[in-house]
Amino acid sequence: MMSLKIFVPCDTTALALGADKVAAEIAAEAAERGAAVEVVRNGSRGLFWLEPLVEVETAEGRVAYGPVAVRDVKELFDAGLLSGGQEHPLCQGLTEQIPYLAKQQRLTFARAGITDPLSLEDYQAHDGFKGLRKALQSSPQAIVDEVKASGLRGRGGAAFPTGIKWQTVLDAQPDGEQTQKYIVCNADEGDSGTFADRMVMEADPYMLIEGMTIAGLAVGADQGYIYLRSEYPVAHRILDQAIEKAEAAGFLGENILGSGRTFRLEVRLGAGAYICGEETSLLESLEGKRGLVRAKPPLPALVGLFGQPTVVNNVLSLAAVPFILAEGGQAYADYGMGRSRGTLPMQLAGNIERGGLIELAFGMSLRELMEEFGGGTASGRPIRAVQVGGPLGAYLPESQWDTPLDYEAFSAVGAVLGHGGVVVFDDTVDMSEQARFSMEFCVEESCGKCTPCRIGSTRGVEVIDRIRNGERPEQNLELLGDLCDTMEFGSLCAMGGMTPYPVRSALTHFPEDFNPQGREADHG
Amino acid sequence: MVEYFNPKADPNKDYGTPASLSQTLVTLNIDGVEVSVPEGTSVLRAAALADINIPKLCASDNLEAFGSCRLCAVQIEGRRGYPASCTTPVEQGMQVTTQNDKLGKLRRNIMELYISDHPLDCLTCPANGNCELQDMAGAVGLREVRYGFDGENHLSAPKDESNPYFTFDPSKCIVCSRCVRACEEVQGTFALTIQGRGFDSKVAAGQDQPFLESDCVSCGACVQSCPTATLMENNVIEQGQPEHSVVTTCAYCGVGCSFKAEMKGDQVIRMVPYKGGEANHGHSCVKGRFAFGYATHKDRITEPMIRDSIDQPWRAVSWQEALEFAADRIKAVQAKYGRESVGGITSSRCTNEETYLVQKLIRAGFGNNNTDTCARVCHSPTGYGLKTTLGESAGTQTFDSVMQADLIMVIGANPTDAHPVFGSLARRRLRQGAKLIVADPRDIDLLNTPHLGESHHLPLRPGTNVALINALAHVVITEGLEDRAFIESRCEPEAYQQWREFISEARNSPEASESITGVPAAKVREAARLYASVPNAAIYYGLGVTEHSQGSTMVMGIANLAMATGNLGREGVGVNPLRGQNNVQGSCDMGSFPHELPGYQHVADDAVRQRFEQAWGVQLDDEPGLRIPNMFDAAIEGTFKALYVQGEDIAQSDPNTQHVEAALGSLECLVVQDIFLNETAKFAHVLLPGASFLEKNGTFTNAERRINRVRKVMPPLAGMEDWQVTQALSNALGYPMNYSHPSEIMDEIASLTPTFTGVSYDKLEQLGSIQWPCNEQHPDGTPIMHVEDFPIGKGHFAITEYVATEERASRRFPLLLTTGRILSQYNVGAQTRRTDNQVWHDEDVLEIHPHDAEERGINDGDWLGISSRAGETVMRAQVSERMQPGVVYTTFHHPGSGANVITTDNSDWATNCPEYKVTAVQVEKVTQPSHWQQRYRSFNEQQQTLLRAGRRRSAEPH
C-alpha cells in the first residue's frame, strides 16, 4: 500500500511557528492510528499567515490546513485529515485554490512549497535543469542574449539590466581567454520585511544553483560564491546539502552533465553587517577584508572579486534565469509593464493581517496588494503608511497607494521598489520616530568610509531629536533638509545615499508628526 | 586650446591621484579648459595638472584613489549625481564642471559635518598654518556649524605618545584613511587599520595597541600623509611649523633618499621625504625621516684638538694650530720612515668631492697610493666581480626597474631592514604578483611580506654561496634554459664555452652541492627554473654575498647567471648590489682604492696617470698602495706610522678588533676627522671636527649610480666643511689646493673621469639627479646599463670554482656566526645611537635557534659568552626561529658589544674584503663581561675623561 504524503514545511518561518513539533505530532498520531503516512518536509508556499501550513495529498490535489498547532493535530485526524477532509475550521480547501495563491503569477516560486527542497527527482519532475540543459547547448553570447531579451533587471534593488551586466563580464578579458571570472550571488538579504531570497534557498535551492551555473556558462566563470547572511542557518544547511547532491549527480562541479564544462560553487557566510549586502563591500568581505564600500568605477563586472571580472547578482535575479532559459526570454518578458518585465516577488510584512510572498507581474497597485492580499492591518486599525523597498525605501502615504508596482512609476513619486519588501504601519505610527529610526539604522550600519554617511547619520539622529523636542524647528528642519541633500548627493553608496528617502518622505507626507504639539494631539 | 601637460609634475604639488603611465592621450574639457592627459588619469589629477584645484582631503598622489571624503565631487555632463573626481577616470570628450553653486553647497555641507566632530583649537593646534582640513574649510567657505558642538564626538579620545618621534591624537582625526593606506600601499607594513564602523570608525595601530607596541616600523609615511594634526612630528608640536626648506640627500644607507629639510633658521624641524627624489619618490624610513638629532647632539666635536700621545688629555686649539700640528707630524714621519709610511682612509659617509680630495691629498700630497675606503670591508668584491664580468663596477639598474620584474631574487641581503625604502618598493612589486626567491641563512622579513604570492627560501649554510650559485647555473645550462641569443650576441664565446663545460660538471649539480649548502636539490632546481623562465628576473644582493672568502667569486657567479639567462640590459632585470652606506658607490667611483684613480682608472696605466699628473701638477706613484688590512699589518710591523682617517670608524667596523687596536696603537700620528669621538679617535693624536651632511654642499652617489645633491642647511658647527678641512691640511702639507666651492671639485672630477664628463652642478640642478655614466654618449646619464653592449665589449663568463672557507664549524667552535644590520640602527651606530632610535634597539643581541639554545640551556635574555679563534665577547641571547640550527647572528651597532672582537681576519681572495659573514664560534652562558669588554670599558672611560678635560665647549642643541 502506498503511504499517504503529508507535507509540513521546513522553512524558517514555519519552523519558528512550531512546524517541527507539528510534523512530529502528525507522525506520532499516524503511527498510533496505524496509518501509513510519509511526512514530507517541503518548502513554504509563502502563505505565512497560515504557517505551519499542513498539506495532505489527495486525488484532487493537495488539501491545506493552517495554521496548525500541535494541539490541533488530534482534532484534525479526527476530522478526516488523512482523507483530505474539509470539515475542520483550519481547512483551507485545495491549496491551489486558496485565492492568495491562485491569484499570483508564480514563475520564480512555481515550485516553492510543492517540492522537497533537496529532492533532485522532485526538482527535475517540475522542469528543473531544463534551462541548464538548454544553456549547455548554447553559446555564451546566446545565453546572454536570452537574458537580455527577458528584460530581467537586478532584483536586489538597483534594477540594473542583468543581461547588460553579463555582457560586460563576458566581454571582459584582461588576461585573455584564460581570464578568471566569478559569479557571486548576493544572499545577504537584510532589508526589513524581506524573505524572498531565503524562501528560494530554503524551498528551491537547485533553482539558484542552476541559475548560477547558467551565469557561469554565459560569462565564462568556473567558480561561484553564495554570500549568505549568517542569520540564515537553515538556508545554509539546505544550500550546502543541495550543492553536494547536485555535484554528486553531475549538475555542478567538473564536467557538468558530460559537457566538459566546469562550475564550482561554495557558500560563504557573512558576519552580520547590513552594508555587506552592498555589492562592493560584499566583495571586500568575501575576500576576507573589512566590509568597506569600494568606489565605482571600476565596476565589479570588470574589476570584481580578487580584482577579476565578476557577476554580482541577487538571489532573485539568478533564480529567474532557469525559467528564462527554459522557456525563452520572451516568455518572461511577456509579463510586466513598461521597462519592468517579468514578475516581482513582493514580500508583505509589518502590521498586516495576511503576510507572505506574492509573486506578480509588475503593474499591480500597492493598494491591491495590501488590501486584496494582505487584508488590511493585523491590528484592525487603518493603514497609515507603508515602507516599500527596505529600510532605505520611502514611506508612502495613502495618496500614493495606487502607484503601480513598476520601477519607473515608483521612482517618479520618489520611492523605490527595492527588493520588494513591503512593511505596513497602522495609524498609531509616529512618523518622526520612523524618520529618526532611518537615521539610526544608518548610524548602526554605515561602513564608515564616506563622510556624509559616517558623520551625517549621527547628526541626522541628533537633528531629528531636536525637531521632535521642538528646538528651533524651522532652522533644524532646514538643516535636516540640507543634511538629506548632502547624504543623497555626497555619499559613496546607496546606504548613505538613500537614507534620506524614508526621512524625506516622512517629512513631506507626515509633517504633523514632527511637531511636538501635533504628535501629542494625535497619539497622546 | 589643447595643452599637453608634461607628466613630470611639480614635486611640491599634490595632484591627488598617482600618474598614469599610459601612452594614449585623452582630451577632456574641465571648466572650459581643454586638457589632454594619459588614459587612466583621474579627473581630479587632470584638473590639477591644468591648475584647476578641486578641494580634496582623502586623496593624495602617492595613494590609490579612495573616494571617502567626497569633497572632490564634480558634475559631468550626461552623468547622474556628483561623482568623486578622484575615482572617476577621464574619458575622451568628457565635460566636467568643478565649481558651481550646487557643488559649493555640497562641499560646504560636507565640511560642516567634518568640523562638527573636530576641535576648534586651530590657533593652538600644531598643524596651524599647514593643515589641509583648515585649507579646505577655507576653500569651501565654511562659515558656521549648524549642528553645534554638543553632539556625539571624538574630542576626548586620548593621545598615544608612545612613539618617540610623533604623537597620535585621534581627537583630530577625520578618518580619511590616508595613514592606513600609506602604511599599506607605500610602506607595505599593514600596521594600521580602521577599527569599528560608521561613526565609531577609528584609526588603530596593530590590535588597537600603542604605536610603539604595534607592527609599526616608524617609517613616517602615515605622519606625512595625515592632512590634520592627528599624526604629527613631536618636533613640530614642540617648536611650531618650519619656515623654509632645502632639498638634500639622506646620509644613511645606499638608497640615497631625497629629503626636504624643513627649517626654522638654521635648525632642522623635520626631514620630509621629497617626492621629487628619484630614488625614494617621497618615501622614507625611520632613520632618514626621524634620526637626525645626532647632528646637534652634545657629543659633537666642535673644535680641533691635539695631543702628543693617547694617554694625554686633549687640547682644544685653533684650526691653524691643529692643521700645522698634523702636517708637521706627517712630514716628520715621512722624513723618518719614508714616503710610503703614511696613508689615508676616505669616507663613504662624506661627499664625492670630499672623498676625491682626500685621495688626491694622499696621491699628490703624501706622494703615495696608500688610500683605501670602507668599501674594502663591504662591496670591494662587487667592484672586482662586476668589472671582470660586465666591465663596470656598479649595479646595472634603477630602483624603479624592480617594478618591471616578474621575479625578484634576493641573495644575502635584508632590504626591509638595511635598505628599507627599496624594501618597500620591492614589497609593492611582490604584492602585484612578482615571485620571490631568497637565498639567505635567515628567514628574512621580505619572506613575510603581506599579500606575498609565490616565494622560495633557499636557507643555505653561511659560506656556501658559490656552491649554490653554481648549482643554479648548472640547472640553467644542463636543462637548456639558457638564453642562447643573448649569449651569442653579447658574450665572449670562448669564455662562455669554458664556463659552460665547467658549470655542467656533475660536481656543480644541486644534488652534489646539497651536502655543502644544506639546500635540498629539488628546491634549487625549482628556483633555477623559475629564475630562467620568467620574462624579467632581477637579482638584488648585499653583504651576504661580498663579505666572504669567496666574495668576488660569488659576485661573478651572479653575473654569470644573469648573462646566461639574458637578464641584463633592460628594465626589470639586472644585477643590483644594495650598497651599505650613503656614498659607498661614490667613494669607490672617486678613486679611493689604492690601485685605481677616479673612475676606476688603474694607476699603472701611463696614459691615465699622465692626465692626472698634468692636472695635479705632480708626479704620481705607478704602484698600487696599501689596502686597509695591509696598513694594519704594516703598522704592527713598524713600517707604517701615520694615518689620516676621514669619517670612518675602523676600530669598530673592521674585523678582529684587537688586531686593529694594536695597529692603531702603533701609529705615531693618527689624524681623525669625525663628528664624534668615535672608537678610532680614541687612538688619535689629532681630532679634526667633521661636518654632518646637513652642514655642507656636495654630492652623494647611491646604489643605482645616481648622483644626488647634498645641500647645506646649517653652518658647520666647527666652522669648516670636510672638504675645506682636507684642503687646509693639504695646504699645510705644502700641496696647494684652492677650491672655493665643491662644484669646482666636481668640475675637476668631470674633466678627469670619462664616466663623469657630463656631470656638473648646473646639470644636477636642471635634472635633479644624474646616473653615471654621464658623458657625450649619455648626456642625461644612464639609468639602465649594458643596453647595447658592455664597457668591455662582450660579457665575460668567469670560472667560479667553489672553495670552502677555512673558517668552518669545528668541535671547538661548532656554530657559525653571521653579522648584519637592523632597521633602527645604522652601521657602527655613531649616528643612530645618539637618537631616540635607541628605544628599538639599545643593545646588540645574539640570535640563536631554539634547538641550539636548548642544547646549551640558554633562555631569552641570558648573558652569553661568544668565543672564536679571534677573541671573546659577551651579549644577551635572543632565541629566534628566524635562525637555522647551527647559525647564530648579531649586529655591530654598539661598540661595547664587541661583535668584531670575534670576527676573524679571513678575507676575500681578490679584494681582502673581510669574511664578516662566517665566523666559527662557541656560545655558553656566562655571568660577566669578557676581558676585552672590561678593558674596553676602562679605556673608553679614560678617553672620555681626556676629552672632557680638553673641551672648551660642547655642541648643545640650539
Coordinates of C-alpha atoms in Angstrom, one line a residue, chain A residues 439 460 463-464 467 473-489 500 503-504 507, chain B residues 105 109 146-147:
Chain A
M439 CA 19.0 57.7 10.5
G460 CA 20.7 63.2 11.5
V463 CA 18.8 67.0 14.4
I464 CA 15.6 64.9 14.3
I467 CA 13.0 68.8 15.9
P473 CA 12.1 73.7 14.5
E474 CA 12.4 76.0 11.4
Q475 CA 16.2 76.1 11.4
N476 CA 16.5 72.5 12.2
L477 CA 14.1 71.4 9.6
E478 CA 16.1 73.4 7.0
L479 CA 19.3 71.8 8.4
L480 CA 17.7 68.3 8.1
G481 CA 16.8 69.1 4.5
D482 CA 20.4 70.2 3.8
L483 CA 21.7 67.1 5.5
C484 CA 19.4 64.8 3.4
D485 CA 20.8 66.5 0.3
T486 CA 24.3 66.1 1.4
M487 CA 23.8 62.4 2.2
E488 CA 22.0 61.8 -1.0
F489 CA 24.3 63.6 -3.4
P500 CA 17.2 60.4 3.1
V503 CA 13.3 60.6 6.2
R504 CA 12.2 63.0 3.4
L507 CA 8.8 64.9 6.5
Chain B
K105 CA 26.9 73.9 -1.2
N109 CA 27.8 70.9 3.9
R146 CA 24.8 74.5 12.4
Y147 CA 24.9 71.1 14.2

